[in-house]
Amino acid sequence: HPPPVATSREEQRRRLQHRPDQPRSPRALRIAIIGAPNAGKSTLCNQLLGRKVFPVSKKVHTTRCKARGVITQEDTQLIILDTPGLTNPLKAKRHNLEEAMLTDPWDSMKHADLVLVLVDVSDHWTRNALSKEVLRCLARFPHIPSVLVLNKVDILKKKFLLLEIVTDLTEGIVNGKKLEVKSAFKNDSSSSAKSALQISQCSPPESRAPESPCGRHTGQAQEGSALANSSAGGASKSSPGTGEAQRPKQYGPKDLRDMKGWPHFQEVFMLAALHGEEVDTLKQYLLMQAKPGPWEYHSNVLTSQSPQEICDNIIREKVLEYLPLEVPYGVTQVTEMWEEGECGELLIVQNLLVPRKSHMRMLIGRGGKVISRIAQEAGQDLMNAFLCEVRLKLSVEVK
């Protein structure tokens, strides 16, 4: 079971500064998760961690700063770098976003051993091409191994479209080898993508013997399964990438202009992060990719965030969820009380400041229903993070 987050800032600081309890042969891996806003990065992080510590909402830019999650399993430690969705200065200005929203994803890439590129396949406007911001990010750090993760496959009714999406987003190449994709679909719209794809990887035609068939992987490419050089399920022990995949060429602005996908992904995974479907397959793969090296954190650390940051983020998540359009982005949060009660429960009082009376009416709701629901749901999530009773009270004022 993942450890709970400390309920006091001082205790959390002590945990973060505590010397790691290194095993005899420690292994570690730093993972940056990047993608367009609302692709499901924080949902995936929470599922990998096994506890909700990152905010999740249907609205874009719920994650406002980079934060780390820590998975410690036996002799291996994974450091997950959850980052804001890659955006541009124009969109950042529209949503009143901090400067860090533009720089944090790039900063996370600098420190990563592996990059997960998350794509929402339920969005038919964007699913067949990586955003220019994501491509620029990958092109700037081509030496860092990257993995494509297709998210929300449970929502996609026409599963055969996954064949086209994989080909587009990988430019038809995974781990330096050309993909031949054969459909195993009937024309049904079952909710699961299991047994969805069969992938053949072919060596270049000139290097193949006249009668020899393509080397076909026996593992089915299910949700969560890798579509590249690996055993079934995608958790092979082989070092990531060989040949072309390890030495991608340098790409200039002109090259990126004509590209829809990235031809240097080493694996492709399909999953439904919200429901946890096939997330464990990806997690096992990540654990296998860890390299010998010291741990960064003690095993009782789950996240680098302070308890107050987790609280603010989860309350803001609910505000984003229940307020329309741009309204939530103008809400300021002020914590009035944070203390432990007589029975060990955590007492939190927070004031939400809004710029207009109309916003205040929306946030309170008729008969106080909206603000009560926000407090109730946020309190439940905080209990999951801290593993203790939480009493949360929210008030609303005009700035």
mmCIF file of C-alpha atoms in Angstrom:
data_model
loop_
_atom_site.group_PDB
_atom_site.id
_atom_site.type_symbol
_atom_site.label_atom_id
_atom_site.label_comp_id
_atom_site.label_asym_id
_atom_site.label_seq_id
_atom_site.Cartn_x
_atom_site.Cartn_y
_atom_site.Cartn_z
ATOM 1 C CA HIS A 1 0.000 0.000 0.000
ATOM 2 C CA PRO A 2 1.352 3.468 -0.860
ATOM 3 C CA PRO A 3 2.211 5.612 2.183
ATOM 4 C CA PRO A 4 -0.122 8.490 3.116
ATOM 5 C CA VAL A 5 0.981 12.103 2.818
ATOM 6 C CA ALA A 6 1.941 13.815 6.088
ATOM 7 C CA THR A 7 -0.748 16.170 7.433
ATOM 8 C CA SER A 8 1.674 18.871 8.612
ATOM 9 C CA ARG A 9 4.106 20.906 6.546
ATOM 10 C CA GLU A 10 6.909 20.268 9.060
ATOM 11 C CA GLU A 11 6.459 16.485 9.007
ATOM 12 C CA GLN A 12 6.353 16.443 5.198
ATOM 13 C CA ARG A 13 9.524 18.555 5.083
ATOM 14 C CA ARG A 14 11.246 16.119 7.473
ATOM 15 C CA ARG A 15 10.260 13.181 5.271
ATOM 16 C CA LEU A 16 11.588 14.904 2.155
ATOM 17 C CA GLN A 17 14.897 15.724 3.878
ATOM 18 C CA HIS A 18 15.245 12.279 5.450
ATOM 19 C CA ARG A 19 18.094 10.226 4.040
ATOM 20 C CA PRO A 20 16.730 7.543 1.647
ATOM 21 C CA ASP A 21 16.613 4.020 3.077
ATOM 22 C CA GLN A 22 18.699 2.577 0.240
ATOM 23 C CA PRO A 23 18.360 -1.169 -0.426
ATOM 24 C CA ARG A 24 21.465 -3.222 -1.183
ATOM 25 C CA SER A 25 21.165 -2.817 -4.976
ATOM 26 C CA PRO A 26 18.942 0.231 -5.591
ATOM 27 C CA ARG A 27 17.427 0.964 -8.993
ATOM 28 C CA ALA A 28 15.837 4.236 -10.078
ATOM 29 C CA LEU A 29 14.082 5.888 -13.005
ATOM 30 C CA ARG A 30 12.922 9.483 -13.500
ATOM 31 C CA ILE A 31 9.865 9.727 -15.752
ATOM 32 C CA ALA A 32 8.488 12.897 -17.340
ATOM 33 C CA ILE A 33 4.857 12.720 -18.475
ATOM 34 C CA ILE A 34 4.079 15.278 -21.166
ATOM 35 C CA GLY A 35 1.140 15.900 -23.472
ATOM 36 C CA ALA A 36 -1.511 18.390 -24.470
ATOM 37 C CA PRO A 37 -3.686 19.914 -21.714
ATOM 38 C CA ASN A 38 -6.403 17.543 -20.465
ATOM 39 C CA ALA A 39 -4.821 14.387 -21.928
ATOM 40 C CA GLY A 40 -5.088 12.703 -18.521
ATOM 41 C CA LYS A 41 -1.539 13.105 -17.176
ATOM 42 C CA SER A 42 -2.544 13.684 -13.552
ATOM 43 C CA THR A 43 -5.110 10.856 -13.661
ATOM 44 C CA LEU A 44 -2.399 8.490 -14.875
ATOM 45 C CA CYS A 45 0.006 9.733 -12.169
ATOM 46 C CA ASN A 46 -2.583 9.118 -9.436
ATOM 47 C CA GLN A 47 -3.275 5.601 -10.733
ATOM 48 C CA LEU A 48 0.438 4.765 -10.889
ATOM 49 C CA LEU A 49 0.925 6.091 -7.342
ATOM 50 C CA GLY A 50 -2.146 4.308 -5.967
ATOM 51 C CA ARG A 51 -3.331 7.407 -4.103
ATOM 52 C CA LYS A 52 -4.837 10.698 -5.277
ATOM 53 C CA VAL A 53 -2.346 13.521 -4.785
ATOM 54 C CA PHE A 54 -2.659 15.373 -8.117
ATOM 55 C CA PRO A 55 -5.720 17.402 -9.150
ATOM 56 C CA VAL A 56 -7.882 16.111 -11.999
ATOM 57 C CA SER A 57 -10.578 17.963 -13.948
ATOM 58 C CA LYS A 58 -12.220 17.976 -17.363
ATOM 59 C CA LYS A 59 -11.096 21.594 -17.792
ATOM 60 C CA VAL A 60 -7.668 22.377 -19.183
ATOM 61 C CA HIS A 61 -4.744 23.571 -17.046
ATOM 62 C CA THR A 62 -5.855 21.930 -13.808
ATOM 63 C CA THR A 63 -2.195 21.183 -13.048
ATOM 64 C CA ARG A 64 -0.520 24.563 -12.566
ATOM 65 C CA CYS A 65 3.013 23.552 -11.595
ATOM 66 C CA LYS A 66 5.347 20.588 -11.776
ATOM 67 C CA ALA A 67 5.152 18.135 -8.898
ATOM 68 C CA ARG A 68 6.785 14.806 -8.195
ATOM 69 C CA GLY A 69 5.233 11.506 -7.306
ATOM 70 C CA VAL A 70 7.330 8.702 -5.808
ATOM 71 C CA ILE A 71 6.689 4.990 -6.330
ATOM 72 C CA THR A 72 8.887 2.701 -4.209
ATOM 73 C CA GLN A 73 8.583 -1.015 -4.850
ATOM 74 C CA GLU A 74 11.093 -3.525 -3.479
ATOM 75 C CA ASP A 75 14.535 -2.315 -4.686
ATOM 76 C CA THR A 76 13.173 0.140 -7.291
ATOM 77 C CA GLN A 77 12.115 3.774 -7.052
ATOM 78 C CA LEU A 78 10.257 5.636 -9.817
ATOM 79 C CA ILE A 79 10.148 9.428 -9.718
ATOM 80 C CA ILE A 80 7.177 10.668 -11.744
ATOM 81 C CA LEU A 81 7.325 14.264 -12.900
ATOM 82 C CA ASP A 82 3.720 15.425 -13.392
ATOM 83 C CA THR A 83 3.817 18.584 -15.498
ATOM 84 C CA PRO A 84 1.340 21.171 -16.759
ATOM 85 C CA GLY A 85 -0.004 20.508 -20.247
ATOM 86 C CA LEU A 86 2.261 21.877 -22.945
ATOM 87 C CA THR A 87 0.771 25.165 -24.075
ATOM 88 C CA ASN A 88 1.795 28.386 -25.808
ATOM 89 C CA PRO A 89 2.071 32.012 -24.561
ATOM 90 C CA LEU A 90 -1.233 33.055 -26.174
ATOM 91 C CA LYS A 91 -3.260 30.334 -24.419
ATOM 92 C CA ALA A 92 -1.362 30.931 -21.181
ATOM 93 C CA LYS A 93 -2.394 34.579 -21.226
ATOM 94 C CA ARG A 94 -6.038 33.691 -21.933
ATOM 95 C CA HIS A 95 -6.221 31.428 -18.876
ATOM 96 C CA ASN A 96 -4.244 33.794 -16.635
ATOM 97 C CA LEU A 97 -1.540 31.136 -16.209
ATOM 98 C CA GLU A 98 1.760 31.558 -14.429
ATOM 99 C CA GLU A 99 5.031 31.819 -16.381
ATOM 100 C CA ALA A 100 6.008 28.438 -14.892
ATOM 101 C CA MET A 101 3.237 26.803 -16.945
ATOM 102 C CA LEU A 102 5.343 27.435 -20.055
ATOM 103 C CA THR A 103 8.737 26.471 -18.608
ATOM 104 C CA ASP A 104 7.988 23.574 -16.217
ATOM 105 C CA PRO A 105 7.391 20.845 -18.843
ATOM 106 C CA TRP A 106 10.684 21.723 -20.533
ATOM 107 C CA ASP A 107 12.461 21.771 -17.188
ATOM 108 C CA SER A 108 11.097 18.309 -16.328
ATOM 109 C CA MET A 109 12.387 16.926 -19.628
ATOM 110 C CA LYS A 110 15.943 17.975 -18.744
ATOM 111 C CA HIS A 111 15.927 15.717 -15.679
ATOM 112 C CA ALA A 112 14.104 12.694 -17.148
ATOM 113 C CA ASP A 113 15.494 9.236 -17.967
ATOM 114 C CA LEU A 114 12.313 8.335 -19.868
ATOM 115 C CA VAL A 115 9.467 10.362 -21.370
ATOM 116 C CA LEU A 116 5.838 9.253 -21.561
ATOM 117 C CA VAL A 117 3.882 11.123 -24.226
ATOM 118 C CA LEU A 118 0.184 10.914 -23.372
ATOM 119 C CA VAL A 119 -2.456 11.286 -26.101
ATOM 120 C CA ASP A 120 -6.235 11.413 -25.595
ATOM 121 C CA VAL A 121 -7.628 9.158 -28.333
ATOM 122 C CA SER A 122 -11.220 10.184 -27.532
ATOM 123 C CA ASP A 123 -10.560 13.684 -28.944
ATOM 124 C CA HIS A 124 -11.090 13.282 -32.678
ATOM 125 C CA TRP A 125 -9.735 16.796 -33.358
ATOM 126 C CA THR A 126 -6.264 16.103 -31.984
ATOM 127 C CA ARG A 127 -5.694 12.339 -31.736
ATOM 128 C CA ASN A 128 -4.056 11.820 -35.153
ATOM 129 C CA ALA A 129 -1.227 14.293 -34.643
ATOM 130 C CA LEU A 130 1.044 15.253 -31.772
ATOM 131 C CA SER A 131 0.775 18.931 -30.847
ATOM 132 C CA LYS A 132 3.570 21.191 -32.112
ATOM 133 C CA GLU A 133 4.560 21.898 -28.497
ATOM 134 C CA VAL A 134 4.999 18.149 -27.820
ATOM 135 C CA LEU A 135 6.981 17.630 -31.041
ATOM 136 C CA ARG A 136 9.233 20.591 -30.219
ATOM 137 C CA CYS A 137 9.824 19.132 -26.766
ATOM 138 C CA LEU A 138 10.758 15.703 -28.152
ATOM 139 C CA ALA A 139 12.964 17.214 -30.848
ATOM 140 C CA ARG A 140 14.865 19.289 -28.297
ATOM 141 C CA PHE A 141 15.678 16.184 -26.211
ATOM 142 C CA PRO A 142 15.956 13.420 -28.836
ATOM 143 C CA HIS A 143 18.479 11.462 -26.723
ATOM 144 C CA ILE A 144 15.897 10.743 -23.994
ATOM 145 C CA PRO A 145 13.990 7.475 -24.651
ATOM 146 C CA SER A 146 10.281 8.097 -25.240
ATOM 147 C CA VAL A 147 7.159 5.953 -25.021
ATOM 148 C CA LEU A 148 3.746 6.691 -26.541
ATOM 149 C CA VAL A 149 0.736 6.147 -24.270
ATOM 150 C CA LEU A 150 -2.740 6.226 -25.812
ATOM 151 C CA ASN A 151 -5.249 7.144 -23.111
ATOM 152 C CA LYS A 152 -9.068 6.930 -22.889
ATOM 153 C CA VAL A 153 -9.260 3.995 -25.317
ATOM 154 C CA ASP A 154 -12.378 2.813 -23.487
ATOM 155 C CA ILE A 155 -14.269 5.848 -24.842
ATOM 156 C CA LEU A 156 -13.282 5.152 -28.452
ATOM 157 C CA LYS A 157 -16.194 3.220 -29.971
ATOM 158 C CA LYS A 158 -14.539 2.381 -33.295
ATOM 159 C CA LYS A 159 -11.515 0.460 -32.057
ATOM 160 C CA PHE A 160 -10.161 -0.064 -35.564
ATOM 161 C CA LEU A 161 -9.253 3.644 -35.559
ATOM 162 C CA LEU A 162 -6.448 2.788 -33.125
ATOM 163 C CA LEU A 163 -4.545 1.275 -36.061
ATOM 164 C CA GLU A 164 -4.602 4.580 -37.897
ATOM 165 C CA ILE A 165 -3.781 6.578 -34.745
ATOM 166 C CA VAL A 166 -0.751 4.398 -33.910
ATOM 167 C CA THR A 167 0.578 4.705 -37.457
ATOM 168 C CA ASP A 168 0.107 8.488 -37.541
ATOM 169 C CA LEU A 169 1.599 9.195 -34.110
ATOM 170 C CA THR A 170 4.654 6.981 -34.694
ATOM 171 C CA GLU A 171 5.132 7.836 -38.402
ATOM 172 C CA GLY A 172 4.844 4.065 -38.870
ATOM 173 C CA ILE A 173 8.072 3.364 -36.954
ATOM 174 C CA VAL A 174 8.552 2.034 -33.416
ATOM 175 C CA ASN A 175 11.971 1.254 -31.941
ATOM 176 C CA GLY A 176 13.650 1.904 -35.265
ATOM 177 C CA LYS A 177 11.556 -0.660 -37.133
ATOM 178 C CA LYS A 178 8.744 -0.201 -39.593
ATOM 179 C CA LEU A 179 5.374 -1.387 -38.338
ATOM 180 C CA GLU A 180 2.977 -3.537 -40.285
ATOM 181 C CA VAL A 181 -0.354 -3.335 -38.541
ATOM 182 C CA LYS A 182 -3.029 -5.991 -39.053
ATOM 183 C CA SER A 183 -6.489 -5.540 -37.655
ATOM 184 C CA ALA A 184 -7.981 -8.188 -35.412
ATOM 185 C CA PHE A 185 -11.206 -6.208 -35.100
ATOM 186 C CA LYS A 186 -14.682 -7.094 -36.095
ATOM 187 C CA ASN A 187 -16.886 -4.111 -36.858
ATOM 188 C CA ASP A 188 -18.239 -3.957 -33.344
ATOM 189 C CA SER A 189 -18.002 -1.228 -30.767
ATOM 190 C CA SER A 190 -17.120 -3.226 -27.685
ATOM 191 C CA SER A 191 -15.925 -1.099 -24.801
ATOM 192 C CA SER A 192 -12.584 -2.852 -24.461
ATOM 193 C CA ALA A 193 -9.659 -2.773 -26.853
ATOM 194 C CA LYS A 194 -8.378 -6.146 -25.705
ATOM 195 C CA SER A 195 -7.030 -8.332 -28.518
ATOM 196 C CA ALA A 196 -7.363 -5.239 -30.630
ATOM 197 C CA LEU A 197 -4.194 -5.184 -32.672
ATOM 198 C CA GLN A 198 -1.592 -7.485 -34.038
ATOM 199 C CA ILE A 199 1.641 -5.799 -34.941
ATOM 200 C CA SER A 200 4.250 -7.175 -37.279
ATOM 201 C CA GLN A 201 7.661 -5.549 -37.275
ATOM 202 C CA CYS A 202 9.508 -5.949 -40.512
ATOM 203 C CA SER A 203 13.135 -5.435 -41.248
ATOM 204 C CA PRO A 204 13.790 -3.291 -44.348
ATOM 205 C CA PRO A 205 12.867 -5.157 -47.568
ATOM 206 C CA GLU A 206 16.428 -5.287 -48.893
ATOM 207 C CA SER A 207 17.685 -7.086 -45.761
ATOM 208 C CA ARG A 208 15.005 -9.770 -45.825
ATOM 209 C CA ALA A 209 15.433 -13.202 -47.392
ATOM 210 C CA PRO A 210 13.133 -13.687 -50.420
ATOM 211 C CA GLU A 211 10.696 -16.113 -48.812
ATOM 212 C CA SER A 212 11.062 -15.147 -45.142
ATOM 213 C CA PRO A 213 7.976 -13.661 -43.497
ATOM 214 C CA CYS A 214 8.080 -10.605 -41.275
ATOM 215 C CA GLY A 215 9.145 -11.313 -37.717
ATOM 216 C CA ARG A 216 5.814 -11.230 -35.914
ATOM 217 C CA HIS A 217 5.500 -10.625 -32.201
ATOM 218 C CA THR A 218 3.403 -13.263 -30.530
ATOM 219 C CA GLY A 219 2.111 -10.908 -27.834
ATOM 220 C CA GLN A 220 -1.190 -9.287 -28.663
ATOM 221 C CA ALA A 221 -1.248 -5.518 -28.529
ATOM 222 C CA GLN A 222 -3.960 -5.090 -25.966
ATOM 223 C CA GLU A 223 -4.819 -1.994 -24.026
ATOM 224 C CA GLY A 224 -1.655 -1.350 -22.134
ATOM 225 C CA SER A 225 0.506 -3.743 -24.114
ATOM 226 C CA ALA A 226 3.601 -2.512 -25.820
ATOM 227 C CA LEU A 227 3.516 -2.593 -29.595
ATOM 228 C CA ALA A 228 7.258 -2.751 -29.991
ATOM 229 C CA ASN A 229 10.292 -4.888 -29.188
ATOM 230 C CA SER A 230 9.050 -6.671 -26.100
ATOM 231 C CA SER A 231 7.418 -9.743 -24.723
ATOM 232 C CA ALA A 232 3.641 -9.870 -24.339
ATOM 233 C CA GLY A 233 2.430 -7.226 -21.933
ATOM 234 C CA GLY A 234 5.283 -4.881 -22.726
ATOM 235 C CA ALA A 235 7.432 -5.459 -19.654
ATOM 236 C CA SER A 236 10.627 -6.752 -21.206
ATOM 237 C CA LYS A 237 13.984 -6.462 -19.502
ATOM 238 C CA SER A 238 15.791 -5.415 -22.650
ATOM 239 C CA SER A 239 17.374 -1.995 -22.574
ATOM 240 C CA PRO A 240 15.126 0.531 -24.279
ATOM 241 C CA GLY A 241 15.833 1.057 -27.906
ATOM 242 C CA THR A 242 18.477 0.027 -30.378
ATOM 243 C CA GLY A 243 19.846 1.346 -33.597
ATOM 244 C CA GLU A 244 17.903 4.193 -35.098
ATOM 245 C CA ALA A 245 15.676 4.569 -32.039
ATOM 246 C CA GLN A 246 18.672 5.429 -29.855
ATOM 247 C CA ARG A 247 20.256 7.909 -32.237
ATOM 248 C CA PRO A 248 17.501 10.062 -33.732
ATOM 249 C CA LYS A 249 18.597 12.813 -36.063
ATOM 250 C CA GLN A 250 18.364 16.462 -35.145
ATOM 251 C CA TYR A 251 15.110 18.092 -36.290
ATOM 252 C CA GLY A 252 14.828 21.737 -37.288
ATOM 253 C CA PRO A 253 11.658 23.896 -37.396
ATOM 254 C CA LYS A 254 11.096 23.006 -41.072
ATOM 255 C CA ASP A 255 11.186 19.268 -40.333
ATOM 256 C CA LEU A 256 8.679 19.586 -37.488
ATOM 257 C CA ARG A 257 6.285 21.608 -39.632
ATOM 258 C CA ASP A 258 5.606 18.572 -41.816
ATOM 259 C CA MET A 259 5.551 15.945 -39.043
ATOM 260 C CA LYS A 260 2.413 14.530 -37.444
ATOM 261 C CA GLY A 261 4.121 11.988 -35.226
ATOM 262 C CA TRP A 262 7.460 11.025 -33.704
ATOM 263 C CA PRO A 263 9.335 8.116 -35.338
ATOM 264 C CA HIS A 264 11.518 7.373 -32.289
ATOM 265 C CA PHE A 265 9.057 5.967 -29.762
ATOM 266 C CA GLN A 266 10.353 2.752 -28.240
ATOM 267 C CA GLU A 267 7.021 1.331 -27.115
ATOM 268 C CA VAL A 268 3.307 2.066 -27.485
ATOM 269 C CA PHE A 269 0.803 1.448 -24.696
ATOM 270 C CA MET A 270 -2.993 1.662 -24.706
ATOM 271 C CA LEU A 271 -4.943 2.180 -21.506
ATOM 272 C CA ALA A 272 -7.848 3.854 -19.736
ATOM 273 C CA ALA A 273 -6.242 5.767 -16.852
ATOM 274 C CA LEU A 274 -9.527 6.898 -15.274
ATOM 275 C CA HIS A 275 -10.602 3.300 -14.612
ATOM 276 C CA GLY A 276 -7.078 1.972 -14.057
ATOM 277 C CA GLU A 277 -7.372 -0.377 -17.046
ATOM 278 C CA GLU A 278 -3.925 -1.692 -18.048
ATOM 279 C CA VAL A 279 -2.151 0.943 -15.933
ATOM 280 C CA ASP A 280 -0.397 -1.874 -14.070
ATOM 281 C CA THR A 281 1.040 -3.169 -17.347
ATOM 282 C CA LEU A 282 2.636 0.226 -17.939
ATOM 283 C CA LYS A 283 3.822 0.369 -14.323
ATOM 284 C CA GLN A 284 5.532 -3.019 -14.615
ATOM 285 C CA TYR A 285 7.260 -1.850 -17.792
ATOM 286 C CA LEU A 286 8.522 1.292 -16.028
ATOM 287 C CA LEU A 287 9.834 -0.758 -13.091
ATOM 288 C CA MET A 288 11.720 -2.981 -15.548
ATOM 289 C CA GLN A 289 13.310 0.048 -17.240
ATOM 290 C CA ALA A 290 14.857 1.339 -13.993
ATOM 291 C CA LYS A 291 18.652 1.421 -13.977
ATOM 292 C CA PRO A 292 21.053 0.753 -11.082
ATOM 293 C CA GLY A 293 21.353 3.964 -9.096
ATOM 294 C CA PRO A 294 20.606 5.535 -5.703
ATOM 295 C CA TRP A 295 17.125 6.423 -4.522
ATOM 296 C CA GLU A 296 16.267 10.111 -4.152
ATOM 297 C CA TYR A 297 13.637 9.796 -1.419
ATOM 298 C CA HIS A 298 12.886 7.745 1.656
ATOM 299 C CA SER A 299 10.363 4.973 0.972
ATOM 300 C CA ASN A 300 7.698 6.732 3.111
ATOM 301 C CA VAL A 301 7.543 9.693 0.678
ATOM 302 C CA LEU A 302 4.703 9.669 -1.868
ATOM 303 C CA THR A 303 4.970 13.202 -3.298
ATOM 304 C CA SER A 304 7.170 16.295 -3.157
ATOM 305 C CA GLN A 305 4.124 18.531 -2.580
ATOM 306 C CA SER A 306 3.317 20.025 0.809
ATOM 307 C CA PRO A 307 -0.016 18.984 2.402
ATOM 308 C CA GLN A 308 -1.304 22.543 1.842
ATOM 309 C CA GLU A 309 -0.475 22.361 -1.871
ATOM 310 C CA ILE A 310 -2.365 19.077 -2.181
ATOM 311 C CA CYS A 311 -5.353 20.620 -0.385
ATOM 312 C CA ASP A 312 -5.355 23.768 -2.552
ATOM 313 C CA ASN A 313 -5.072 21.721 -5.737
ATOM 314 C CA ILE A 314 -7.906 19.342 -4.847
ATOM 315 C CA ILE A 315 -10.258 22.182 -3.862
ATOM 316 C CA ARG A 316 -9.408 24.039 -7.075
ATOM 317 C CA GLU A 317 -10.113 20.841 -9.028
ATOM 318 C CA LYS A 318 -13.685 20.817 -7.675
ATOM 319 C CA VAL A 319 -14.128 24.542 -8.337
ATOM 320 C CA LEU A 320 -13.012 23.979 -11.939
ATOM 321 C CA GLU A 321 -15.448 21.106 -12.229
ATOM 322 C CA TYR A 322 -18.538 22.958 -10.994
ATOM 323 C CA LEU A 323 -18.048 26.499 -12.311
ATOM 324 C CA PRO A 324 -18.607 27.363 -15.982
ATOM 325 C CA LEU A 325 -16.102 28.566 -18.580
ATOM 326 C CA GLU A 326 -13.334 30.897 -17.419
ATOM 327 C CA VAL A 327 -14.867 31.718 -14.000
ATOM 328 C CA PRO A 328 -12.765 29.288 -11.859
ATOM 329 C CA TYR A 329 -9.455 30.658 -13.147
ATOM 330 C CA GLY A 330 -10.098 33.902 -11.240
ATOM 331 C CA VAL A 331 -10.638 32.241 -7.824
ATOM 332 C CA THR A 332 -8.004 32.911 -5.115
ATOM 333 C CA GLN A 333 -7.666 30.498 -2.185
ATOM 334 C CA VAL A 334 -6.715 31.577 1.353
ATOM 335 C CA THR A 335 -6.306 28.969 4.113
ATOM 336 C CA GLU A 336 -7.618 30.399 7.405
ATOM 337 C CA MET A 337 -7.125 27.296 9.586
ATOM 338 C CA TRP A 338 -5.045 24.106 9.429
ATOM 339 C CA GLU A 339 -4.810 22.178 12.673
ATOM 340 C CA GLU A 340 -5.193 18.748 14.203
ATOM 341 C CA GLY A 341 -8.268 18.109 16.358
ATOM 342 C CA GLU A 342 -8.460 16.260 19.657
ATOM 343 C CA CYS A 343 -9.245 12.913 18.014
ATOM 344 C CA GLY A 344 -6.522 13.176 15.346
ATOM 345 C CA GLU A 345 -8.826 14.615 12.677
ATOM 346 C CA LEU A 346 -7.551 17.380 10.386
ATOM 347 C CA LEU A 347 -9.499 20.661 10.579
ATOM 348 C CA ILE A 348 -9.220 22.900 7.500
ATOM 349 C CA VAL A 349 -10.969 26.221 6.859
ATOM 350 C CA GLN A 350 -10.409 27.877 3.484
ATOM 351 C CA ASN A 351 -11.743 31.138 2.065
ATOM 352 C CA LEU A 352 -12.389 31.360 -1.690
ATOM 353 C CA LEU A 353 -12.064 34.903 -3.055
ATOM 354 C CA VAL A 354 -13.826 35.733 -6.326
ATOM 355 C CA PRO A 355 -13.724 38.945 -8.398
ATOM 356 C CA ARG A 356 -17.518 39.441 -8.848
ATOM 357 C CA LYS A 357 -20.761 38.958 -6.927
ATOM 358 C CA SER A 358 -22.167 36.939 -9.815
ATOM 359 C CA HIS A 359 -19.245 34.508 -9.434
ATOM 360 C CA MET A 360 -19.924 34.272 -5.712
ATOM 361 C CA ARG A 361 -23.570 33.346 -6.361
ATOM 362 C CA MET A 362 -22.495 30.656 -8.833
ATOM 363 C CA LEU A 363 -19.934 29.209 -6.436
ATOM 364 C CA ILE A 364 -22.331 29.098 -3.479
ATOM 365 C CA GLY A 365 -25.222 27.783 -5.561
ATOM 366 C CA ARG A 366 -28.901 27.738 -4.692
ATOM 367 C CA GLY A 367 -29.268 26.974 -0.994
ATOM 368 C CA GLY A 368 -25.478 26.535 -0.731
ATOM 369 C CA LYS A 369 -25.620 23.269 -2.696
ATOM 370 C CA VAL A 370 -22.588 23.881 -4.934
ATOM 371 C CA ILE A 371 -20.144 24.941 -2.215
ATOM 372 C CA SER A 372 -21.366 22.098 0.043
ATOM 373 C CA ARG A 373 -20.785 19.548 -2.691
ATOM 374 C CA ILE A 374 -17.295 20.943 -3.380
ATOM 375 C CA ALA A 375 -16.409 20.733 0.334
ATOM 376 C CA GLN A 376 -17.760 17.185 0.632
ATOM 377 C CA GLU A 377 -15.962 15.810 -2.445
ATOM 378 C CA ALA A 378 -12.686 17.609 -1.690
ATOM 379 C CA GLY A 379 -12.842 16.309 1.898
ATOM 380 C CA GLN A 380 -13.183 12.720 0.630
ATOM 381 C CA ASP A 381 -10.156 13.114 -1.653
ATOM 382 C CA LEU A 382 -8.090 14.636 1.167
ATOM 383 C CA MET A 383 -8.959 11.682 3.412
ATOM 384 C CA ASN A 384 -7.618 9.400 0.675
ATOM 385 C CA ALA A 385 -4.365 11.390 0.503
ATOM 386 C CA PHE A 386 -3.788 11.770 4.265
ATOM 387 C CA LEU A 387 -5.507 8.579 5.492
ATOM 388 C CA CYS A 388 -7.179 10.412 8.382
ATOM 389 C CA GLU A 389 -10.518 12.076 9.115
ATOM 390 C CA VAL A 390 -10.730 15.493 7.425
ATOM 391 C CA ARG A 391 -13.219 18.242 8.290
ATOM 392 C CA LEU A 392 -13.192 20.859 5.542
ATOM 393 C CA LYS A 393 -15.120 24.126 5.692
ATOM 394 C CA LEU A 394 -15.255 26.533 2.741
ATOM 395 C CA SER A 395 -16.459 30.142 2.624
ATOM 396 C CA VAL A 396 -16.799 32.505 -0.353
ATOM 397 C CA GLU A 397 -16.140 36.266 -0.533
ATOM 398 C CA VAL A 398 -15.793 38.910 -3.214
ATOM 399 C CA LYS A 399 -12.209 40.205 -3.395
#
